[in-house]
């Protein structure tokens, strides 16, 4: 494989794999087996970027690559100028039935191609700048006439917010207050109002009073604030927002009353997306098959189950990527070997002795390493990629590059400890969570 990628991007990917984590960027370089989804996903992203709204559910067992898939999707969204936010659903940190908390996490994790999380403050500043530029572009107001400019921006702000200003007047009031504070150089007040717009609780009452605000964001106001956020994003050049609600299967472990509220909140979100309330929103949820099909998951609320219903009785080769649910079958052995080849080729790009490293870590060795790691993890290829890639980069490729006489077949008895495995990987290997015994992965 010929790799055409910057040194910085290559380093970010390799460093993440060395740590055993999913890279934050460059996932297109590792996207094995996702080609069949590209056309449908790109069409849906184009729909969202054009002002439509999309809902998608991604199902897969633990280790099937749901996190990789959603981050790959986020990269494609950013290439279109969209903002993204990944939210981990949990009973204590982000309960799904409290939409004000979900909205707050969206703002906390908001990112764009230019700004890392949280990108809310830069987005607000960009929107205010765009309003001023649009007012000055009319030619009716001189740049030196600050009073007329302020009045013109206020009127344009009201027009841009439109329906949101009627359903969530506090959002518009906070934006006005933020612009006034930022313009006056009052950074403390501007920061406080930015936090309030992001759904943060416990913003000082003195800050809220400057914009005429009372109380805090509640469950019912959260959806209106999400509308406002989408409006602000569009106004500063981001045509949409991809929101990923990850690990919704955690709902199954909650108390029945909390679970029912969360399932109903999810049903409400899907309906609001379908109604067109959120132009530019691409909403994705991820979960295990047990959540979508089990009696403690979506099937507990028939209206939700109906909205998520997708027929997976046919062979996975014929799954419809345009359906409301996508099924990730996980890695095959061939896919794992291909992934290893991509990582090796990415690693050796730019090395002065790349031919030596490639010859030492050849395709035959990659296949041997992949088969051995998979075999010792219960033959479950789906849980092997993280361990396989971490060992490949940190223990094989790094050593081969640095030590010319290193031969992984001879000098590297592949072992891992239970302490470096996730719970799912330990279970696959047949180890207790508390075990720290070595797993013998010595290559034959």
Coordinates of C-alpha atoms in Angstrom, one line a residue:
X1 CA 0.0 0.0 0.0
X2 CA 1.3 3.4 -0.9
X3 CA 0.9 5.9 1.9
X4 CA 0.6 9.6 1.1
X5 CA 0.3 11.3 4.5
X6 CA 2.0 14.0 6.4
X7 CA 4.6 13.2 9.1
X8 CA 2.5 14.7 11.8
X9 CA -0.6 12.8 10.9
X10 CA 1.3 9.6 10.6
X11 CA 3.0 10.1 14.0
X12 CA -0.4 10.8 15.7
X13 CA -1.8 7.5 14.4
X14 CA 1.2 5.4 15.3
X15 CA 1.5 7.0 18.8
X16 CA -2.1 6.2 19.5
X17 CA -1.8 2.6 18.4
X18 CA 1.4 2.3 20.5
X19 CA -0.7 3.3 23.5
X20 CA -3.5 0.9 22.6
X21 CA -6.1 3.6 21.9
X22 CA -8.2 4.6 18.9
X23 CA -6.4 7.4 17.0
X24 CA -8.2 10.8 17.1
X25 CA -7.3 11.5 13.4
X26 CA -6.2 9.6 10.3
X27 CA -8.8 6.8 10.7
X28 CA -9.2 6.7 6.9
X29 CA -5.7 5.2 6.8
X30 CA -6.9 2.3 8.9
X31 CA -10.5 1.9 7.6
X32 CA -10.5 -1.8 6.7
X33 CA -13.9 -3.2 5.7
X34 CA -15.8 0.1 5.8
X35 CA -15.9 0.7 2.1
X36 CA -19.4 -0.8 1.7
X37 CA -20.7 2.0 4.0
X38 CA -19.0 4.9 2.4
X39 CA -21.5 5.8 -0.3
X40 CA -24.5 5.7 2.0
X41 CA -22.7 7.5 4.8
X42 CA -21.5 10.3 2.5
X43 CA -24.9 10.8 1.1
X44 CA -26.4 11.2 4.6
X45 CA -23.6 13.6 5.6
X46 CA -24.4 15.6 2.5
X47 CA -28.1 15.6 3.5
X48 CA -27.2 17.0 7.0
X49 CA -24.8 19.5 5.6
X50 CA -27.5 20.8 3.3
X51 CA -29.9 21.4 6.1
X52 CA -31.6 18.0 6.5
X53 CA -31.5 15.8 9.6
X54 CA -30.4 12.2 9.9
X55 CA -30.6 9.5 12.6
X56 CA -28.5 6.3 12.5
X57 CA -28.1 3.4 14.9
X58 CA -24.9 1.4 14.9
X59 CA -25.0 -2.1 16.4
X60 CA -22.1 -4.5 17.1
X61 CA -20.8 -6.7 19.8
X62 CA -18.0 -5.5 22.1
X63 CA -14.9 -5.2 20.0
X64 CA -16.8 -5.0 16.7
X65 CA -15.3 -1.5 16.1
X66 CA -18.2 0.8 17.0
X67 CA -15.9 3.5 18.4
X68 CA -13.6 3.2 15.4
X69 CA -16.6 3.5 13.1
X70 CA -18.1 6.6 14.7
X71 CA -14.7 8.4 14.8
X72 CA -14.2 7.5 11.2
X73 CA -17.6 9.0 10.6
X74 CA -16.6 12.1 12.5
X75 CA -13.6 12.6 10.3
X76 CA -15.7 12.5 7.2
X77 CA -18.1 15.0 8.8
X78 CA -15.3 17.4 9.6
X79 CA -14.1 17.2 6.0
X80 CA -17.4 18.8 5.1
X81 CA -16.9 21.5 7.7
X82 CA -19.3 20.0 10.2
X83 CA -18.8 20.1 14.0
X84 CA -18.8 16.9 16.0
X85 CA -19.4 15.7 19.5
X86 CA -19.0 12.3 21.1
X87 CA -20.9 11.6 24.3
X88 CA -20.6 8.5 26.5
X89 CA -23.9 7.5 28.0
X90 CA -23.7 6.4 31.6
X91 CA -26.0 6.2 34.6
X92 CA -24.0 8.6 36.8
X93 CA -22.2 10.9 34.4
X94 CA -24.6 11.3 31.4
X95 CA -28.0 9.7 32.0
X96 CA -29.9 9.8 28.7
X97 CA -33.2 10.8 30.3
X98 CA -31.7 14.1 31.5
X99 CA -31.4 15.9 28.2
X100 CA -29.9 19.0 29.8
X101 CA -26.9 16.8 30.8
X102 CA -26.7 15.3 27.3
X103 CA -26.7 18.8 25.8
X104 CA -24.0 19.9 28.3
X105 CA -21.8 17.0 27.3
X106 CA -22.3 17.8 23.6
X107 CA -21.0 21.3 24.3
X108 CA -18.2 20.0 26.5
X109 CA -17.0 17.7 23.7
X110 CA -17.8 20.0 20.7
X111 CA -15.0 20.0 18.2
X112 CA -14.3 21.2 14.7
X113 CA -11.5 20.7 12.2
X114 CA -9.9 23.8 13.6
X115 CA -10.6 23.6 17.4
X116 CA -10.4 20.7 19.9
X117 CA -13.0 20.3 22.6
X118 CA -14.5 22.4 23.9
X119 CA -14.9 24.5 20.7
X120 CA -18.0 26.3 22.0
X121 CA -16.3 29.6 22.8
X122 CA -14.4 29.9 19.5
X123 CA -17.7 29.0 17.7
X124 CA -19.5 31.8 19.6
X125 CA -16.8 34.3 18.8
X126 CA -16.8 33.3 15.1
X127 CA -20.6 33.7 14.9
X128 CA -20.4 37.2 16.5
X129 CA -17.7 38.2 14.0
X130 CA -19.8 36.9 11.1
X131 CA -22.8 39.0 12.3
X132 CA -20.7 42.1 12.4
X133 CA -19.3 41.4 9.0
X134 CA -22.7 40.8 7.5
X135 CA -24.1 44.0 8.9
X136 CA -21.1 46.0 7.6
X137 CA -21.4 44.3 4.2
X138 CA -24.8 46.0 3.6
X139 CA -22.9 49.3 3.4
X140 CA -25.6 51.1 5.5
X141 CA -23.5 51.4 8.6
X142 CA -20.0 52.7 9.0
X143 CA -17.5 50.6 10.9
X144 CA -16.7 53.6 13.2
X145 CA -20.3 54.0 14.3
X146 CA -20.3 51.6 17.2
X147 CA -23.8 52.4 18.4
X148 CA -25.4 51.8 15.0
X149 CA -23.3 48.7 14.5
X150 CA -24.5 47.3 17.9
X151 CA -28.1 48.0 17.0
X152 CA -27.7 46.4 13.5
X153 CA -26.1 43.2 15.0
X154 CA -28.9 42.9 17.6
X155 CA -31.5 43.1 14.8
X156 CA -29.6 40.6 12.7
X157 CA -29.2 38.3 15.7
X158 CA -32.9 38.3 16.3
X159 CA -33.6 37.4 12.7
X160 CA -31.0 34.7 12.5
X161 CA -32.3 33.0 15.7
X162 CA -35.9 33.3 14.5
X163 CA -38.0 30.6 15.9
X164 CA -35.4 29.7 18.5
X165 CA -35.7 33.2 20.1
X166 CA -39.4 32.5 20.5
X167 CA -39.1 29.0 22.0
X168 CA -35.9 29.7 24.0
X169 CA -35.6 33.4 24.6
X170 CA -33.0 32.8 27.2
X171 CA -30.6 31.5 24.6
X172 CA -30.9 34.7 22.5
X173 CA -30.6 36.8 25.7
X174 CA -27.5 35.0 26.7
X175 CA -26.0 35.5 23.3
X176 CA -26.6 39.2 23.4
X177 CA -25.1 39.4 26.9
X178 CA -22.1 37.4 25.7
X179 CA -21.5 39.8 22.8
X180 CA -21.8 42.8 25.0
X181 CA -19.4 41.4 27.6
X182 CA -16.9 40.3 25.0
X183 CA -17.0 43.6 23.3
X184 CA -16.4 45.5 26.5
X185 CA -13.5 43.2 27.4
X186 CA -15.3 41.7 30.4
X187 CA -13.8 38.2 30.0
X188 CA -15.1 36.9 33.3
X189 CA -18.7 37.7 32.4
X190 CA -18.3 36.5 28.8
X191 CA -16.8 33.2 30.0
X192 CA -19.7 32.7 32.5
X193 CA -22.3 33.3 29.8
X194 CA -20.5 31.0 27.5
X195 CA -20.7 28.3 30.2
X196 CA -24.4 29.0 30.7
X197 CA -25.0 28.7 26.9
X198 CA -23.2 25.4 27.2
X199 CA -25.6 24.1 29.8
X200 CA -23.2 24.4 32.7
X201 CA -24.9 24.6 36.1
X202 CA -23.9 26.9 39.0
X203 CA -23.1 29.9 36.9
X204 CA -22.8 32.9 39.3
X205 CA -26.1 34.8 39.6
X206 CA -24.2 38.1 39.1
X207 CA -23.2 36.8 35.7
X208 CA -26.7 35.7 34.8
X209 CA -28.2 39.0 35.9
X210 CA -26.1 40.9 33.3
X211 CA -28.1 39.2 30.6
X212 CA -31.4 39.1 32.4
X213 CA -31.2 35.3 32.9
X214 CA -32.8 33.3 35.7
X215 CA -32.3 29.7 36.8
X216 CA -30.5 26.9 34.9
X217 CA -31.1 24.9 31.8
X218 CA -33.7 22.1 32.3
X219 CA -34.8 19.0 30.4
X220 CA -37.4 20.8 28.3
X221 CA -35.1 23.7 27.4
X222 CA -32.3 21.5 26.2
X223 CA -33.8 20.7 22.8
X224 CA -34.4 24.4 22.2
X225 CA -30.8 25.1 23.1
X226 CA -29.6 22.4 20.7
X227 CA -31.6 24.2 18.0
X228 CA -29.8 27.4 19.0
X229 CA -26.4 25.7 18.8
X230 CA -27.2 24.4 15.3
X231 CA -28.1 27.9 14.2
X232 CA -24.9 29.4 15.6
X233 CA -22.8 26.7 13.9
X234 CA -24.5 27.3 10.5
X235 CA -24.0 31.1 11.0
X236 CA -20.2 30.7 11.4
X237 CA -19.6 28.3 8.5
X238 CA -20.3 24.9 10.0
X239 CA -23.2 23.4 8.0
X240 CA -24.1 20.7 10.6
X241 CA -23.3 18.8 13.7
X242 CA -22.6 15.1 14.2
X243 CA -23.6 13.9 17.6
X244 CA -22.6 10.4 18.7
X245 CA -24.4 8.9 21.8
X246 CA -22.1 6.0 22.5
X247 CA -22.8 2.9 24.6
X248 CA -26.5 3.3 25.0
X249 CA -26.6 -0.4 26.0
X250 CA -25.7 0.9 29.5
X251 CA -29.4 1.7 29.8
X252 CA -30.0 -2.0 30.4
X253 CA -28.2 -1.9 33.7
X254 CA -30.2 1.0 35.1
X255 CA -33.2 0.9 37.5
X256 CA -36.4 0.1 35.6
X257 CA -37.9 3.5 36.1
X258 CA -34.7 5.3 35.0
X259 CA -34.4 3.0 32.0
X260 CA -38.0 3.7 30.9
X261 CA -37.4 7.4 31.1
X262 CA -34.2 7.1 29.1
X263 CA -35.8 4.9 26.4
X264 CA -38.6 7.4 26.1
X265 CA -36.1 10.3 25.8
X266 CA -34.3 8.4 23.0
X267 CA -37.7 7.9 21.2
X268 CA -38.4 11.6 21.6
X269 CA -35.0 12.5 20.1
X270 CA -35.6 10.3 17.1
X271 CA -39.0 11.8 16.5
X272 CA -37.6 15.4 16.8
X273 CA -35.0 14.6 14.2
X274 CA -37.6 13.1 11.9
X275 CA -39.8 16.1 12.3
X276 CA -37.1 18.4 11.0
X277 CA -36.7 20.4 14.2
X278 CA -32.9 20.1 14.0
X279 CA -31.7 21.1 10.5
X280 CA -28.1 20.0 10.1
X281 CA -28.1 17.4 12.9
X282 CA -26.7 13.9 12.2
X283 CA -27.5 11.9 15.3
X284 CA -25.9 8.5 15.9
X285 CA -26.3 6.0 18.7
X286 CA -24.2 2.9 19.3
X287 CA -25.1 -0.2 21.2
X288 CA -24.9 -4.0 21.3
X289 CA -27.4 -6.3 19.7
X290 CA -28.7 -7.1 23.2
X291 CA -29.8 -3.5 23.5
X292 CA -31.6 -3.4 20.2
X293 CA -33.2 -6.9 20.4
X294 CA -33.4 -7.6 24.2
X295 CA -36.4 -7.2 26.5
X296 CA -34.3 -4.9 28.8
X297 CA -33.4 -2.6 25.9
X298 CA -35.3 -1.0 23.0
X299 CA -37.9 -3.8 22.9
X300 CA -39.1 -2.6 26.3
X301 CA -40.6 0.4 24.6
X302 CA -42.6 -0.7 21.5
X303 CA -42.7 2.7 19.8
X304 CA -38.9 2.9 20.1
X305 CA -38.4 -0.7 18.8
X306 CA -40.6 0.1 15.8
X307 CA -38.5 3.1 14.9
X308 CA -35.3 1.1 15.2
X309 CA -36.6 -2.1 13.5
X310 CA -34.3 -3.4 10.8
X311 CA -34.2 -6.9 9.2
X312 CA -30.9 -8.7 9.7
X313 CA -32.1 -12.1 8.7
X314 CA -30.2 -12.1 5.4
X315 CA -26.5 -12.6 5.0
X316 CA -24.5 -9.7 6.3
X317 CA -23.1 -9.2 2.8
X318 CA -26.5 -7.9 1.8
X319 CA -27.1 -5.5 4.7
X320 CA -28.7 -2.2 3.5
X321 CA -26.3 0.6 4.6
X322 CA -29.2 3.1 4.1
X323 CA -31.3 1.4 6.8
X324 CA -31.8 3.0 10.2
X325 CA -29.5 0.4 11.8
X326 CA -26.1 -0.6 10.6
X327 CA -24.6 -3.9 11.6
X328 CA -20.9 -4.1 12.2
X329 CA -19.9 -7.7 11.9
X330 CA -16.4 -7.1 13.3
X331 CA -13.0 -8.1 12.0
X332 CA -12.3 -11.2 10.0
X333 CA -8.9 -12.9 10.0
X334 CA -8.2 -11.5 6.6
X335 CA -9.2 -8.0 7.7
X336 CA -6.9 -8.2 10.7
X337 CA -4.0 -9.2 8.4
X338 CA -4.8 -6.3 6.0
X339 CA -4.9 -3.9 8.9
X340 CA -1.5 -5.1 10.1
X341 CA -0.1 -4.5 6.6
X342 CA -1.5 -0.9 6.5
X343 CA 0.0 -0.1 9.9
X344 CA 3.4 -1.5 8.9
X345 CA 3.4 0.4 5.6
X346 CA 2.4 3.6 7.5
X347 CA 5.1 3.0 10.1
X348 CA 7.9 2.5 7.5
X349 CA 7.0 5.5 5.4
X350 CA 9.9 7.9 5.5
X351 CA 12.3 5.5 7.3
X352 CA 15.8 5.5 5.8
X353 CA 15.9 1.7 6.1
X354 CA 12.3 1.0 5.3
X355 CA 13.1 -2.0 3.1
X356 CA 14.9 -3.8 5.9
X357 CA 12.0 -3.3 8.3
X358 CA 9.5 -4.4 5.7
X359 CA 11.5 -7.5 4.9
X360 CA 11.7 -8.4 8.6
X361 CA 8.1 -7.7 9.4
X362 CA 6.7 -9.2 6.2
X363 CA 3.2 -10.4 5.4
X364 CA 3.9 -13.9 6.5
X365 CA 5.0 -12.6 10.0
X366 CA 1.9 -10.3 10.2
X367 CA -0.4 -13.3 9.4
X368 CA 1.4 -15.4 12.1
X369 CA 1.2 -12.7 14.7
X370 CA -2.5 -12.0 13.9
X371 CA -3.4 -15.7 14.0
X372 CA -1.6 -16.2 17.3
X373 CA -3.1 -13.3 19.1
X374 CA -6.5 -14.2 17.9
X375 CA -6.1 -17.8 18.9
X376 CA -5.1 -16.9 22.5
X377 CA -8.0 -14.6 22.8
X378 CA -10.5 -17.4 22.4
X379 CA -10.4 -17.2 18.6
X380 CA -12.5 -14.0 18.7
X381 CA -11.1 -11.9 16.0
X382 CA -13.3 -9.0 17.0
X383 CA -11.5 -8.4 20.3
X384 CA -8.0 -8.9 18.9
X385 CA -7.3 -5.7 16.9
X386 CA -6.3 -3.5 19.8
X387 CA -3.9 -6.0 21.4
X388 CA -2.6 -7.0 17.9
X389 CA -1.8 -3.4 16.9
X390 CA -0.3 -2.4 20.2
X391 CA 2.1 -5.4 20.1
X392 CA 2.8 -4.8 16.4
X393 CA 3.8 -1.2 16.9
X394 CA 5.4 -1.1 20.3
X395 CA 7.0 -4.5 20.5
X396 CA 7.8 -5.4 16.9
X397 CA 8.0 -2.4 14.6
X398 CA 9.7 -0.1 17.1
X399 CA 12.3 -2.7 18.0
X400 CA 12.9 -3.7 14.4
X401 CA 13.5 -0.1 13.4
X402 CA 15.9 0.6 16.4
X403 CA 17.8 -2.7 16.5
X404 CA 19.1 -4.0 13.1
X405 CA 19.8 -7.4 14.5
X406 CA 16.4 -7.8 16.0
X407 CA 14.3 -10.7 14.5
X408 CA 10.8 -10.9 16.0
X409 CA 10.5 -14.6 15.1
X410 CA 13.6 -15.3 17.1
X411 CA 13.9 -12.6 19.7
X412 CA 10.3 -11.8 20.7
X413 CA 8.3 -14.3 22.7
X414 CA 4.9 -12.6 22.4
X415 CA 3.4 -12.3 25.9
X416 CA 0.8 -10.0 27.4
X417 CA -0.5 -9.7 31.0
X418 CA -4.1 -9.6 32.1
X419 CA -3.4 -6.2 33.6
X420 CA -3.1 -4.7 30.1
X421 CA -6.3 -6.2 28.8
X422 CA -9.8 -4.8 28.9
X423 CA -12.5 -6.7 30.6
X424 CA -13.8 -8.0 27.2
X425 CA -10.3 -9.1 26.2
X426 CA -9.8 -10.9 29.6
X427 CA -13.1 -12.7 29.2
X428 CA -12.2 -13.8 25.7
X429 CA -8.9 -15.1 27.0
X430 CA -10.7 -16.9 29.8
X431 CA -9.1 -14.9 32.6
X432 CA -10.6 -13.5 35.7
X433 CA -10.6 -9.7 35.9
X434 CA -8.2 -9.7 38.9
X435 CA -5.8 -12.2 37.3
X436 CA -2.3 -10.9 36.4
X437 CA -0.8 -14.1 35.1
X438 CA 1.0 -14.0 31.8
X439 CA -0.7 -15.3 28.7
X440 CA 1.7 -17.3 26.6
X441 CA 1.4 -16.0 23.0
X442 CA 4.7 -17.4 21.9
X443 CA 4.8 -17.8 18.1
X444 CA 5.3 -21.3 16.9

